[in-house]
PDB file of C-alpha atoms in Angstrom:
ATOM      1  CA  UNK A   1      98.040-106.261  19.388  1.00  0.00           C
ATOM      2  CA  UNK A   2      95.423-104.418  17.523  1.00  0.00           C
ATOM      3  CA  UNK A   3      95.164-100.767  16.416  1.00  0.00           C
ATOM      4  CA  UNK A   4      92.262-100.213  18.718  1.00  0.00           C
ATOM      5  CA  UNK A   5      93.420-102.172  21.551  1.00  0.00           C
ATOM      6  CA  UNK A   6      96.585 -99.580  21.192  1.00  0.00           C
ATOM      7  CA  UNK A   7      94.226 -96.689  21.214  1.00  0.00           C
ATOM      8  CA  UNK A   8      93.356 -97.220  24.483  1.00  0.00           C
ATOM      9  CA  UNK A   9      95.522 -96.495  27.738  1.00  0.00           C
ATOM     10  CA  UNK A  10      94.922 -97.733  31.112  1.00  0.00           C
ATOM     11  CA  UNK A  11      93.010 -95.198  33.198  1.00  0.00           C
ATOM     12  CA  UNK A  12      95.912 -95.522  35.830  1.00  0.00           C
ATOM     13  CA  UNK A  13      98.559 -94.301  33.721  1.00  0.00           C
ATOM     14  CA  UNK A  14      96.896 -91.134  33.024  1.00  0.00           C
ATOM     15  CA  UNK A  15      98.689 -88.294  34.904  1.00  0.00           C
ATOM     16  CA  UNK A  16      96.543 -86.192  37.439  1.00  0.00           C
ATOM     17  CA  UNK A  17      97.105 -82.881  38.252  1.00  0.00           C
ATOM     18  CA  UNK A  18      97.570 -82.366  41.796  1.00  0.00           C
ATOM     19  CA  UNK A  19      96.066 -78.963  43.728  1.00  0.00           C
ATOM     20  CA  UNK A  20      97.203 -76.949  46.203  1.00  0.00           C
ATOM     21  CA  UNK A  21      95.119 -76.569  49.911  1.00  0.00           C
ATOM     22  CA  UNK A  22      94.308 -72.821  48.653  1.00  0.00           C
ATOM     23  CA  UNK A  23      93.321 -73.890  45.085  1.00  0.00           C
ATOM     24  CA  UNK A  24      91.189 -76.547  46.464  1.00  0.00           C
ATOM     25  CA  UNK A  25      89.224 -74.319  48.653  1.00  0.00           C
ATOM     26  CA  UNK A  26      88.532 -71.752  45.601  1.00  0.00           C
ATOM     27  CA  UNK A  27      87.094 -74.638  43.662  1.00  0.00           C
ATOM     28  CA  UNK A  28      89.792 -75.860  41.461  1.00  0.00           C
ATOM     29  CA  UNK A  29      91.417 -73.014  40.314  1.00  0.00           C
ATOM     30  CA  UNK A  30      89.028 -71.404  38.018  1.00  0.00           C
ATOM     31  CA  UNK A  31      86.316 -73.139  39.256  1.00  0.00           C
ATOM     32  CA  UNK A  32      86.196 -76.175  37.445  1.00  0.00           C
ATOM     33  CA  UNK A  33      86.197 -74.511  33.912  1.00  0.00           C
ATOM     34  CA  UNK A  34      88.056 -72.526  32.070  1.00  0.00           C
ATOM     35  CA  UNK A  35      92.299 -72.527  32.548  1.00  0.00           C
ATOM     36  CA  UNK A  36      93.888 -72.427  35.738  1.00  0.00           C
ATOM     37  CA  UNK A  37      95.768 -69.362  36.706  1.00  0.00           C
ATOM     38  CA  UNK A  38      96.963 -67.848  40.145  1.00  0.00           C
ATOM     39  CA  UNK A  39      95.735 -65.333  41.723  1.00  0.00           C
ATOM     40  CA  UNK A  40      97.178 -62.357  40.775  1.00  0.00           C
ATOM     41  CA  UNK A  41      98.557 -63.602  37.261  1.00  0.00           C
ATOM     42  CA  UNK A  42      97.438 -62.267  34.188  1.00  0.00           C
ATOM     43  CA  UNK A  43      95.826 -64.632  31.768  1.00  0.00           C
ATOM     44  CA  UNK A  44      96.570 -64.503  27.898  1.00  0.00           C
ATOM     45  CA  UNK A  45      94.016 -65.172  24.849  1.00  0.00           C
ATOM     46  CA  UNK A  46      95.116 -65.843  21.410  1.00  0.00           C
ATOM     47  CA  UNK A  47      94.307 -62.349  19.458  1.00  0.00           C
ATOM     48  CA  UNK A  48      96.226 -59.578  22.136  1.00  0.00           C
ATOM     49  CA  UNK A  49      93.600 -59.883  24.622  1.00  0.00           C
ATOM     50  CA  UNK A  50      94.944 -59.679  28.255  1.00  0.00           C
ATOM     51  CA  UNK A  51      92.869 -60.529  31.149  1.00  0.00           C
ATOM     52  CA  UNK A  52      94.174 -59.012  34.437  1.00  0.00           C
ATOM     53  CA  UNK A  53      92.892 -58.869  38.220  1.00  0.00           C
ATOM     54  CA  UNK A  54      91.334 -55.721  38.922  1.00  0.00           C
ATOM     55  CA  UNK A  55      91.941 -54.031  42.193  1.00  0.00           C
ATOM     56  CA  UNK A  56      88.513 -53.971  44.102  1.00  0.00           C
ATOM     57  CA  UNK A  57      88.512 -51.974  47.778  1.00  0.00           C
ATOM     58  CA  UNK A  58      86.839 -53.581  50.772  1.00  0.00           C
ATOM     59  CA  UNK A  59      83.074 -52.892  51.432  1.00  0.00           C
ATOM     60  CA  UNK A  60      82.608 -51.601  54.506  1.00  0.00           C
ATOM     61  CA  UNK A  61      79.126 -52.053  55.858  1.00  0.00           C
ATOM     62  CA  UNK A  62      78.131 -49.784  58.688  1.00  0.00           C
ATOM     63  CA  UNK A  63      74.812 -49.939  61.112  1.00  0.00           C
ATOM     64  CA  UNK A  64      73.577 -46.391  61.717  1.00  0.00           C
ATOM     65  CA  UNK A  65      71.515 -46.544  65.319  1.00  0.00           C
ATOM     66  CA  UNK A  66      67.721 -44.893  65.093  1.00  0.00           C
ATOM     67  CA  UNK A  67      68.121 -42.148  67.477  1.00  0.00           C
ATOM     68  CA  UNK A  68      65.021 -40.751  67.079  1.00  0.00           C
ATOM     69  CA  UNK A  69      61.233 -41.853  67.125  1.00  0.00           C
ATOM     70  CA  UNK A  70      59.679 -42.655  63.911  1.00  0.00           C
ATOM     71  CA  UNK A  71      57.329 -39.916  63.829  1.00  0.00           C
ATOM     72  CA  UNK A  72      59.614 -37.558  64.466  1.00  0.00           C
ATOM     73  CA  UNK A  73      58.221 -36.669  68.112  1.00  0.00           C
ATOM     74  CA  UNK A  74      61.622 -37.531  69.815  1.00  0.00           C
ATOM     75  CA  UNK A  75      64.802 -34.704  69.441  1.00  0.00           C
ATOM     76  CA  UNK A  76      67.260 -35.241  67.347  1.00  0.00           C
ATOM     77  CA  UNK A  77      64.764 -37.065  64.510  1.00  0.00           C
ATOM     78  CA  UNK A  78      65.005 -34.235  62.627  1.00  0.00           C
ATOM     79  CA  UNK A  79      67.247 -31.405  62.080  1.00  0.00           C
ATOM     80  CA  UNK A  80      64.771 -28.613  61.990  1.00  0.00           C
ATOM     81  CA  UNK A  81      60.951 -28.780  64.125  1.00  0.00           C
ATOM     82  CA  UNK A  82      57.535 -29.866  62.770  1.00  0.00           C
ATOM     83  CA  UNK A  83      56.038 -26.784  60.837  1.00  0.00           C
ATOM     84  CA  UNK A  84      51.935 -26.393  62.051  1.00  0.00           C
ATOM     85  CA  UNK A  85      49.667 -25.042  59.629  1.00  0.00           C
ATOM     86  CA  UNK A  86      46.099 -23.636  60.540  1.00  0.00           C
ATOM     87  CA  UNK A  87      43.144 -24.843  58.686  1.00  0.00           C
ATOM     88  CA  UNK A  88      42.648 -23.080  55.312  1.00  0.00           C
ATOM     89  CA  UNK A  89      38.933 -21.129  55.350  1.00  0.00           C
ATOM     90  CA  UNK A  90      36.409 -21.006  52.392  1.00  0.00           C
ATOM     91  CA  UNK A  91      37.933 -18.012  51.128  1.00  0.00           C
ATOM     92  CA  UNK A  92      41.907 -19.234  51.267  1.00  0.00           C
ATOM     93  CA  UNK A  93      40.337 -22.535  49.060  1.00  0.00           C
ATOM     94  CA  UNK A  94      39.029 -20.608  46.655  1.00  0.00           C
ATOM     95  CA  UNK A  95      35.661 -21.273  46.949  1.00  0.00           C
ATOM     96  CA  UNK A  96      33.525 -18.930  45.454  1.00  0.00           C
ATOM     97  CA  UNK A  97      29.699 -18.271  46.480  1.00  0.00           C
ATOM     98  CA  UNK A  98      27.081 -20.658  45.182  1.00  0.00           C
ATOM     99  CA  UNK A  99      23.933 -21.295  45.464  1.00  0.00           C
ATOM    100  CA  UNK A 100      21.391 -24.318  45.560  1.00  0.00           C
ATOM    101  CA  UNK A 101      17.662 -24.366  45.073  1.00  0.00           C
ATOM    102  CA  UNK A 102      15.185 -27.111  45.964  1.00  0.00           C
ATOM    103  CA  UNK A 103      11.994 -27.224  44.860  1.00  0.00           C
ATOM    104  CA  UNK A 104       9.108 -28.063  47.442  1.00  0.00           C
ATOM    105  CA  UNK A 105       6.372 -29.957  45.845  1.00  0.00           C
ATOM    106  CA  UNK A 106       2.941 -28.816  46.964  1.00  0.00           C
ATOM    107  CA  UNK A 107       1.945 -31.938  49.279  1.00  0.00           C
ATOM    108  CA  UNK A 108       5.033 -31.383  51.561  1.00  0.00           C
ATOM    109  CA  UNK A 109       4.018 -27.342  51.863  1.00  0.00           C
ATOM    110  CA  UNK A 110       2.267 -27.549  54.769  1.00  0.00           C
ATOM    111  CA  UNK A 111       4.704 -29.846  56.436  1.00  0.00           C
ATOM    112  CA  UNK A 112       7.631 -27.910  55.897  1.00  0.00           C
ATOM    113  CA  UNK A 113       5.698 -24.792  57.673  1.00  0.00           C
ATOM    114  CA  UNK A 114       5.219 -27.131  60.826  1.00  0.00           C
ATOM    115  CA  UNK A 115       8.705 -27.967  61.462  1.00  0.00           C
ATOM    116  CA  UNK A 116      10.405 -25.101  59.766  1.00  0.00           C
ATOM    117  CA  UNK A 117      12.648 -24.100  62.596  1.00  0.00           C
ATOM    118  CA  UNK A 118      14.052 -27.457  63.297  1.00  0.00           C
ATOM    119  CA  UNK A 119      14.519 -28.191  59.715  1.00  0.00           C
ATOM    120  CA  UNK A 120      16.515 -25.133  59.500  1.00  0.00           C
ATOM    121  CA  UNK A 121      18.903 -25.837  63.067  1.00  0.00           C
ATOM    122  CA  UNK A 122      21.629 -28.341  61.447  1.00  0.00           C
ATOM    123  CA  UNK A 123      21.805 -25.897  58.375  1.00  0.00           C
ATOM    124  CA  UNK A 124      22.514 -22.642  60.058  1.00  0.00           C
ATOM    125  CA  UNK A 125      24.451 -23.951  63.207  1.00  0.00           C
ATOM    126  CA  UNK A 126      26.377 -26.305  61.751  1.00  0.00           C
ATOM    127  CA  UNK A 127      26.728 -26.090  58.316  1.00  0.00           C
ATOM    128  CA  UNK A 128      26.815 -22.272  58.565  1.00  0.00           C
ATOM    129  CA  UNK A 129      24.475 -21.931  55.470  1.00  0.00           C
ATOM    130  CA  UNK A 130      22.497 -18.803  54.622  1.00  0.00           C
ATOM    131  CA  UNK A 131      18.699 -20.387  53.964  1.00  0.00           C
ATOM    132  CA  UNK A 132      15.618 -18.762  52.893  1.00  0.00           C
ATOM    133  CA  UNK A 133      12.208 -19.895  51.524  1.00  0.00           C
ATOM    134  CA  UNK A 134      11.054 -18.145  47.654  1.00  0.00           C
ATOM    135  CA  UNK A 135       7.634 -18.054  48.119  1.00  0.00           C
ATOM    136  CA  UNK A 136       7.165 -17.100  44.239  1.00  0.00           C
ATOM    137  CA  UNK A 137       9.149 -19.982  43.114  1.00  0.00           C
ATOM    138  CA  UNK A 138       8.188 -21.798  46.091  1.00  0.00           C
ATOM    139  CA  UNK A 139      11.424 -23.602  46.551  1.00  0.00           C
ATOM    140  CA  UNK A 140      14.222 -23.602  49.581  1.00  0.00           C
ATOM    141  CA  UNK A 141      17.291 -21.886  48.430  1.00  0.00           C
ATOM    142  CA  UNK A 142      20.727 -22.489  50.351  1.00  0.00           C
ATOM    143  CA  UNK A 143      24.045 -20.265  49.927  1.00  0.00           C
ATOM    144  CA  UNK A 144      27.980 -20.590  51.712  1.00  0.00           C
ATOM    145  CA  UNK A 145      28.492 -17.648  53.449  1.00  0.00           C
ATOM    146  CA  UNK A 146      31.879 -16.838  55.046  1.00  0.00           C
ATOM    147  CA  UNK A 147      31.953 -18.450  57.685  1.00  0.00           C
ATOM    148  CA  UNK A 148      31.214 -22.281  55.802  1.00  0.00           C
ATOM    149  CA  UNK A 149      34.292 -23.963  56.290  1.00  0.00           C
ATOM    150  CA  UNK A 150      33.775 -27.166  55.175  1.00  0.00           C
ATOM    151  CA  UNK A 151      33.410 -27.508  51.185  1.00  0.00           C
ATOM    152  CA  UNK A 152      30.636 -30.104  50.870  1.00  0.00           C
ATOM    153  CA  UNK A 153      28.526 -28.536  53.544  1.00  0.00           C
ATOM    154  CA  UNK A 154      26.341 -26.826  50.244  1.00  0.00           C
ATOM    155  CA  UNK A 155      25.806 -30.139  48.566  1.00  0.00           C
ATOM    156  CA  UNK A 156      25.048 -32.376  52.040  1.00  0.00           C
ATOM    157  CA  UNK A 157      22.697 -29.517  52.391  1.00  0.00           C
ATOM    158  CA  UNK A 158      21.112 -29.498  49.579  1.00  0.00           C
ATOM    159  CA  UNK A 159      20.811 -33.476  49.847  1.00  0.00           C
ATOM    160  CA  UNK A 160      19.211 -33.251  53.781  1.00  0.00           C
ATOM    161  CA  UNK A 161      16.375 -31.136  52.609  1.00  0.00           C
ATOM    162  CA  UNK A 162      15.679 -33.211  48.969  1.00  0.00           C
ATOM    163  CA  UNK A 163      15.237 -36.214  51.295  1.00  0.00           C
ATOM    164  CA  UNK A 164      12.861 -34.231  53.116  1.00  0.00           C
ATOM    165  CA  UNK A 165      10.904 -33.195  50.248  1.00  0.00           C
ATOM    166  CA  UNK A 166      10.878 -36.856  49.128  1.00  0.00           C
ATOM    167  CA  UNK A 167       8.636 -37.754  51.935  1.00  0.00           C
ATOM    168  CA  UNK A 168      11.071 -38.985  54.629  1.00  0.00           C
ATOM    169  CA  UNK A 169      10.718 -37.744  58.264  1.00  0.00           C
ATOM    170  CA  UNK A 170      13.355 -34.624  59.873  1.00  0.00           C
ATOM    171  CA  UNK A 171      14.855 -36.675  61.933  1.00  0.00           C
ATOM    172  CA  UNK A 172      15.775 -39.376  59.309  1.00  0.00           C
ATOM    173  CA  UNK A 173      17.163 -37.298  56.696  1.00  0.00           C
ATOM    174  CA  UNK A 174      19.242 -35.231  59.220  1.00  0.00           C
ATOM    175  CA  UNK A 175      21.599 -38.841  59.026  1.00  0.00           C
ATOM    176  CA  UNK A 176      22.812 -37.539  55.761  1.00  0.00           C
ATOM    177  CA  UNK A 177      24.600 -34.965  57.440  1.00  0.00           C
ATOM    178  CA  UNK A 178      26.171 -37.154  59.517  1.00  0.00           C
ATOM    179  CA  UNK A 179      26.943 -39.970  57.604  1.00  0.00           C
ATOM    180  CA  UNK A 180      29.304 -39.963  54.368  1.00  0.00           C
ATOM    181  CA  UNK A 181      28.130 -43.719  52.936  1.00  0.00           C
ATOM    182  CA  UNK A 182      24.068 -42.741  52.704  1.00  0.00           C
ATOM    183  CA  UNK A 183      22.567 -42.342  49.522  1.00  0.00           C
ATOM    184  CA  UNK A 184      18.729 -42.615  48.175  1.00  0.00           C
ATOM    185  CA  UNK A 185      17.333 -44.425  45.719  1.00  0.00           C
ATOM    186  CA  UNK A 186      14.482 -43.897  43.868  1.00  0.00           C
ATOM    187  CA  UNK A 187      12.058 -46.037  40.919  1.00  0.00           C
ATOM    188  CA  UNK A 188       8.698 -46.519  40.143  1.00  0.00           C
ATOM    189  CA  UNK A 189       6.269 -49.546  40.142  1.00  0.00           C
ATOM    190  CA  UNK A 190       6.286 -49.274  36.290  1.00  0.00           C
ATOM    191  CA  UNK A 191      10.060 -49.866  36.309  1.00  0.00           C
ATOM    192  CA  UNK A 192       9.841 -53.434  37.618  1.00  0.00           C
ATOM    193  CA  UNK A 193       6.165 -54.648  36.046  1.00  0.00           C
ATOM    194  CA  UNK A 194       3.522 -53.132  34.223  1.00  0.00           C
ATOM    195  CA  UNK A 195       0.215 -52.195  36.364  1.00  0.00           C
ATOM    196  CA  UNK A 196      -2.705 -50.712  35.769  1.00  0.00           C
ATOM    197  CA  UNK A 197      -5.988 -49.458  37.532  1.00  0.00           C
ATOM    198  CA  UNK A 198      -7.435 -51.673  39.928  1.00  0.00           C
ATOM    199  CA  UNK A 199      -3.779 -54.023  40.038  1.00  0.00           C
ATOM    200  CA  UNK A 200      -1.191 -51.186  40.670  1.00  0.00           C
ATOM    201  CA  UNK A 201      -3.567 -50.015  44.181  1.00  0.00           C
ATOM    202  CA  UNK A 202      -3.201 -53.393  45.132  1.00  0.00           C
ATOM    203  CA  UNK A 203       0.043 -53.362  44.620  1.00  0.00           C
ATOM    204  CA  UNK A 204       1.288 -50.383  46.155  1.00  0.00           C
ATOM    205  CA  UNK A 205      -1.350 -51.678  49.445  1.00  0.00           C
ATOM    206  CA  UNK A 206       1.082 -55.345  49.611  1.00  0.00           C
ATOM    207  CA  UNK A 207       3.879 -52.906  49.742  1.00  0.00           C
ATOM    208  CA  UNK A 208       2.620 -50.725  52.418  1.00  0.00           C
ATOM    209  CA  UNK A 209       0.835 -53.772  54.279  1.00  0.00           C
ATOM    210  CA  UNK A 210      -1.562 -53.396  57.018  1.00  0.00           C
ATOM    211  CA  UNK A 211      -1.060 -50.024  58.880  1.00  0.00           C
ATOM    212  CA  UNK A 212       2.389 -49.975  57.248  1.00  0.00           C
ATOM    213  CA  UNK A 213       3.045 -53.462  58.803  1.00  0.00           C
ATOM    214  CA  UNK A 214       5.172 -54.885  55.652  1.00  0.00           C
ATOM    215  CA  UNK A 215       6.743 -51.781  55.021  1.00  0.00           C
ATOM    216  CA  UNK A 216       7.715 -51.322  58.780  1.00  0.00           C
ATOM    217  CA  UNK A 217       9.273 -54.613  58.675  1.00  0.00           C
ATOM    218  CA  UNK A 218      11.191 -54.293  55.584  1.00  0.00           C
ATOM    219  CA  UNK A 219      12.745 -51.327  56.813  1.00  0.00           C
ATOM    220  CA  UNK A 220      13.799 -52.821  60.228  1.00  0.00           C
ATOM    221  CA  UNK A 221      15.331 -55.988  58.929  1.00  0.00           C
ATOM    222  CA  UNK A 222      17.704 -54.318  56.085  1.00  0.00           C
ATOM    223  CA  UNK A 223      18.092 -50.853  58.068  1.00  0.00           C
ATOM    224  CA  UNK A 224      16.813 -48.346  55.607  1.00  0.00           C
ATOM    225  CA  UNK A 225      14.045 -45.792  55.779  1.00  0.00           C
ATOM    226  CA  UNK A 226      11.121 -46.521  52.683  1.00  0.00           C
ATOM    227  CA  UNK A 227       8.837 -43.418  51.610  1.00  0.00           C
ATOM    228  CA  UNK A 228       5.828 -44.434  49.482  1.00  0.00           C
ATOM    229  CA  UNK A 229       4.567 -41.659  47.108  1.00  0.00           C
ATOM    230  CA  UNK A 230       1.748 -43.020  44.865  1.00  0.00           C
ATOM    231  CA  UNK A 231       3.660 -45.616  42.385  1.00  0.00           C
ATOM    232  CA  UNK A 232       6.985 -43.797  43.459  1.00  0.00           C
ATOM    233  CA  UNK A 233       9.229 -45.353  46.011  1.00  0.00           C
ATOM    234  CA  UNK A 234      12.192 -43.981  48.177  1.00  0.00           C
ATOM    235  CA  UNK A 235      15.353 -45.874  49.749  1.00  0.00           C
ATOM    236  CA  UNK A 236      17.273 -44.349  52.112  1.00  0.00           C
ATOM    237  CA  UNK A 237      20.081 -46.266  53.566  1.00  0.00           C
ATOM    238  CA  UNK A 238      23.871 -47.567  52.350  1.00  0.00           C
ATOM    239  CA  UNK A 239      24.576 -49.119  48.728  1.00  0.00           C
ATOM    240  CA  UNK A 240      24.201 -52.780  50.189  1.00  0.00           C
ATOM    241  CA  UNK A 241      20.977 -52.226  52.317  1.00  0.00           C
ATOM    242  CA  UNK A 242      19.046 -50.378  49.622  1.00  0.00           C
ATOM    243  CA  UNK A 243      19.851 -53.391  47.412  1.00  0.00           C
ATOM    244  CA  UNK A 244      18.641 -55.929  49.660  1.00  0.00           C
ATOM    245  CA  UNK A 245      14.954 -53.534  50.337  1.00  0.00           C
ATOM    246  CA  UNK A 246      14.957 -53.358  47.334  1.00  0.00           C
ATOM    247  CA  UNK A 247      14.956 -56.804  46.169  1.00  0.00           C
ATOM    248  CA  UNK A 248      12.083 -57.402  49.011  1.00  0.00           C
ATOM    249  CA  UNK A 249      10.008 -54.596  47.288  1.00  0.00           C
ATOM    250  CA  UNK A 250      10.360 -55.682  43.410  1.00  0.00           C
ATOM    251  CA  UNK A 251       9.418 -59.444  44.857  1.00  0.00           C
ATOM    252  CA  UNK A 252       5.915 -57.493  46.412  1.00  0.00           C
ATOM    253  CA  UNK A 253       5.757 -55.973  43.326  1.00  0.00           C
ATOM    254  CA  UNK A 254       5.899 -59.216  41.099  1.00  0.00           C
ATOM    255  CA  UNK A 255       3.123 -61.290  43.510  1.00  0.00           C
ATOM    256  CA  UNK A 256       4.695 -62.722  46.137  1.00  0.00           C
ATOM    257  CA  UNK A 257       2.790 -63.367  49.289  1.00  0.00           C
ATOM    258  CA  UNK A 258       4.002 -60.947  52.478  1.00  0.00           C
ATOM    259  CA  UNK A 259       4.731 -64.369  53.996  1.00  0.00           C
ATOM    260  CA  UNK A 260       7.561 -64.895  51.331  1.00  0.00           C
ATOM    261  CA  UNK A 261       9.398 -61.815  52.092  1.00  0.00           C
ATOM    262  CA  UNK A 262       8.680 -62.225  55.339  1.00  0.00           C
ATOM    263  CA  UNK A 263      10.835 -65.407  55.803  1.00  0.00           C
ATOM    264  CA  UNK A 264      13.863 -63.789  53.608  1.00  0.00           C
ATOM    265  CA  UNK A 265      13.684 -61.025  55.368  1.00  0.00           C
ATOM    266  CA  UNK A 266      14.408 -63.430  58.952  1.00  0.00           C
ATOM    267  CA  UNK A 267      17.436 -64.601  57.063  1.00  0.00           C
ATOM    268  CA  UNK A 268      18.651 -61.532  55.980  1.00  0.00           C
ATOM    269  CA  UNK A 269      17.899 -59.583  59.534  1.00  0.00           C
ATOM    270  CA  UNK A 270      20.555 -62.624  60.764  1.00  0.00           C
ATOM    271  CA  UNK A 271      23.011 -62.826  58.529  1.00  0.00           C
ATOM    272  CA  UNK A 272      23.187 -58.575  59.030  1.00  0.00           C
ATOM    273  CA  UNK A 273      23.101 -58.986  63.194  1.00  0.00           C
ATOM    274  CA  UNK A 274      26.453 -61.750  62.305  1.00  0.00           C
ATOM    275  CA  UNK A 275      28.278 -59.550  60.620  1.00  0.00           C
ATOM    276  CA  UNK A 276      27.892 -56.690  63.642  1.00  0.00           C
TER     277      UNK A 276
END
């Protein structure tokens, strides 16, 4: 017999180790690596280093029961009751007096004498704003007064009668008050192309239209109010309807036919009435 024929041994007269029922549920022992102790024997490494079973208490996990509601309405939620505050008041904010001024250019004069009381109603009664008219500097002037009690009532305001001034009717600019997500927008013709003489008239008459027929439809069909002031225009409405009147405008601006914006505008009145 060879050397390497003696080298190897028959696989069945290899000893194997035989386990235990509890060291075959734990895996092996030590989980199949590493040497094989019991459970509560201390295993030795070469250097002085001891490894020993550390004594580890029972977790006990315990359901607490919800006795009480969530928001506290029920007894026994919480060990002491609901405090109530009142409403803190201009003064308690620390809101000192201010002061706002707008200026009332001289075409919109004799309209804010016609319909000075009513312009004046949401201001005093529910705003609770002190407002008088300078006639030297010939503007409106608003100031908080005690009794204001909401912060932003000077600057909404403030806003209601610049939108005014701007051209756009009482009873459309009064919406500012109510409404947190209006805004206005203003450009000029020259902003978008370059017109002259003769070309910007016509092109302030496609935007108006007819009797105010294309401007009437343009504000129906994206929701916004338009005020046309020589080669100024106005948008009053939210951030995404002022965008689409004004792309319809700058497109009247640039040439197209009212026909054009006509048929986006059908598209756009639609895809607005879907998303209602």
């Amino acid at each position: 017999m060879s050397a390497d024929a003696a080298m190897v041994e028959d696989p069945a007269s290899v000893p194997v180790p035989e386990w235990s029922e509890e060291e075959a549920e734990d895996g092996g022992g030590g989980g199949g690596y590493g040497p094989i102790r019991g459970k509560d024997e201390a295993t030795s490494l070469g250097g002085g280093v001891v490894f020993r079973p550390a004594q580890v208490d029972d977790v006990v996990v315990e359901t607490l029961e919800d006795k009480g509601n969530v928001d506290g309405d029920a007894e026994g939620s919480a060990p002491y009751p609901k405090p109530q505050f009142a409403a803190l008041g201009a003064k308690e904010q620390g809101v000192v007096k201010q002061m706002r001024r707008v200026s009332c250019p001289p075409h919109r004069l004799t309209p804010l004498k016609a319909i000075w009381t009513v312009l004046l109603e949401p201001l005093v009664d529910h705003l609770k704003l002190q407002v008088r008219f300078n006639t030297r500097r010939r503007a409106v002037e608003l100031k908080n007064s005690e009794h204001t009690v909401d912060v932003g009532s000077l600057q909404k305001g403030a806003d209601y009668l610049r939108a005014f001034m701007l051209g756009f009717e009482q009873a459309d600019a009064v919406a500012l008050l109510r409404l947190d997500d209006l805004f206005i927008e203003s450009f000029e013709v020259k902003d978008v192309k370059r017109l002259n003489g003769d070309h910007l008239s016509r092109c302030i008459g496609r935007i108006a239209g007819k009797d105010g027929k294309t401007k009437h439809a343009v504000e129906n069909a994206t929701r916004t109010r338009i005020a046309l002031c020589d080669d100024k225009i106005h948008i009053l409405g939210s951030f995404a309807n002022i965008r689409l009147a004004r792309d319809s405008i700058c497109n009247l601006i640039l040439g197209s036919t009212p026909g054009k914006v006509y048929t986006k505008l059908r598209t756009v009145s639609k895809r607005l009435q879907e998303r209602v």
